[in-house]
Each structure stands twice: as structure tokens, then as C-alpha cells.
């Protein structure tokens, strides 16, 4: 699953694939400028964070 957050100078893409990690990719003008892994203790905790605090879902 992917969710997006848009800002005036960059956008964040959050990817969650059903494990204990969420990948955040920050892009500016189509170029990746940063990648971060958000690591959780359980898949439930990761899914809860993804659903409540990571951007918006705009489709596949």
C-alpha cells in the first residue's frame, strides 16, 4: 500500500507491505532525496501507524 503527503517543495511517499517496517521516500522534482525506514515492534503497530499517521491514499 502507498500513501502520499504533498508539500510545497517535496512529497513523501509511504510504503507498507505488511511487515514491521514502513518505508518513507522523500522526492523533490521526481528525484529521491531521502529514504527512511520506520521500524515497529509488531505488524499491528506498524499498520495502525500507517492507517492513522501516514498521508492519504490516492489509489493504486
GROMACS .gro file of C-alpha atoms in nm:
model
   60
    1UNK     CA    1   0.000   0.000   0.000
    2UNK     CA    2   0.111   0.354  -0.064
    3UNK     CA    3   0.009   0.687   0.085
    4UNK     CA    4   0.123   1.034  -0.009
    5UNK     CA    5   0.185   1.371   0.161
    6UNK     CA    6   0.238   1.675  -0.059
    7UNK     CA    7   0.429   1.987   0.047
    8UNK     CA    8   0.532   2.296  -0.147
    9UNK     CA    9   0.892   2.180  -0.205
   10UNK     CA   10   0.872   1.797  -0.186
   11UNK     CA   11   0.641   1.498  -0.146
   12UNK     CA   12   0.659   1.199   0.087
   13UNK     CA   13   0.557   0.851  -0.025
   14UNK     CA   14   0.487   0.591   0.246
   15UNK     CA   15   0.500   0.221   0.151
   16UNK     CA   16   0.375  -0.057   0.376
   17UNK     CA   17   0.394  -0.422   0.270
   18UNK     CA   18   0.250  -0.598   0.576
   19UNK     CA   19   0.554  -0.637   0.800
   20UNK     CA   20   0.700  -0.436   1.087
   21UNK     CA   21   0.852  -0.167   0.864
   22UNK     CA   22   0.722   0.135   0.671
   23UNK     CA   23   0.939   0.293   0.402
   24UNK     CA   24   0.922   0.671   0.364
   25UNK     CA   25   1.060   0.811   0.038
   26UNK     CA   26   1.101   1.188   0.005
   27UNK     CA   27   1.107   1.323  -0.351
   28UNK     CA   28   1.174   1.666  -0.495
   29UNK     CA   29   1.106   1.726  -0.866
   30UNK     CA   30   1.091   1.348  -0.926
   31UNK     CA   31   1.432   1.284  -0.765
   32UNK     CA   32   1.463   1.080  -0.445
   33UNK     CA   33   1.639   1.292  -0.185
   34UNK     CA   34   1.590   1.070   0.121
   35UNK     CA   35   1.473   0.722   0.226
   36UNK     CA   36   1.386   0.631   0.584
   37UNK     CA   37   1.266   0.306   0.741
   38UNK     CA   38   1.017   0.335   1.027
   39UNK     CA   39   1.053   0.014   1.233
   40UNK     CA   40   0.788  -0.112   1.478
   41UNK     CA   41   0.765  -0.397   1.730
   42UNK     CA   42   0.473  -0.571   1.559
   43UNK     CA   43   0.284  -0.568   1.228
   44UNK     CA   44  -0.027  -0.447   1.414
   45UNK     CA   45   0.162  -0.146   1.548
   46UNK     CA   46   0.301  -0.067   1.201
   47UNK     CA   47  -0.043  -0.099   1.035
   48UNK     CA   48  -0.202   0.124   1.298
   49UNK     CA   49   0.062   0.393   1.242
   50UNK     CA   50   0.029   0.364   0.863
   51UNK     CA   51  -0.350   0.396   0.875
   52UNK     CA   52  -0.364   0.689   1.117
   53UNK     CA   53  -0.049   0.898   1.067
   54UNK     CA   54   0.083   0.849   0.713
   55UNK     CA   55  -0.053   1.070   0.438
   56UNK     CA   56  -0.353   0.996   0.221
   57UNK     CA   57  -0.435   0.707  -0.010
   58UNK     CA   58  -0.492   0.829  -0.366
   59UNK     CA   59  -0.525   0.495  -0.547
   60UNK     CA   60  -0.303   0.231  -0.696
   0.00000   0.00000   0.00000
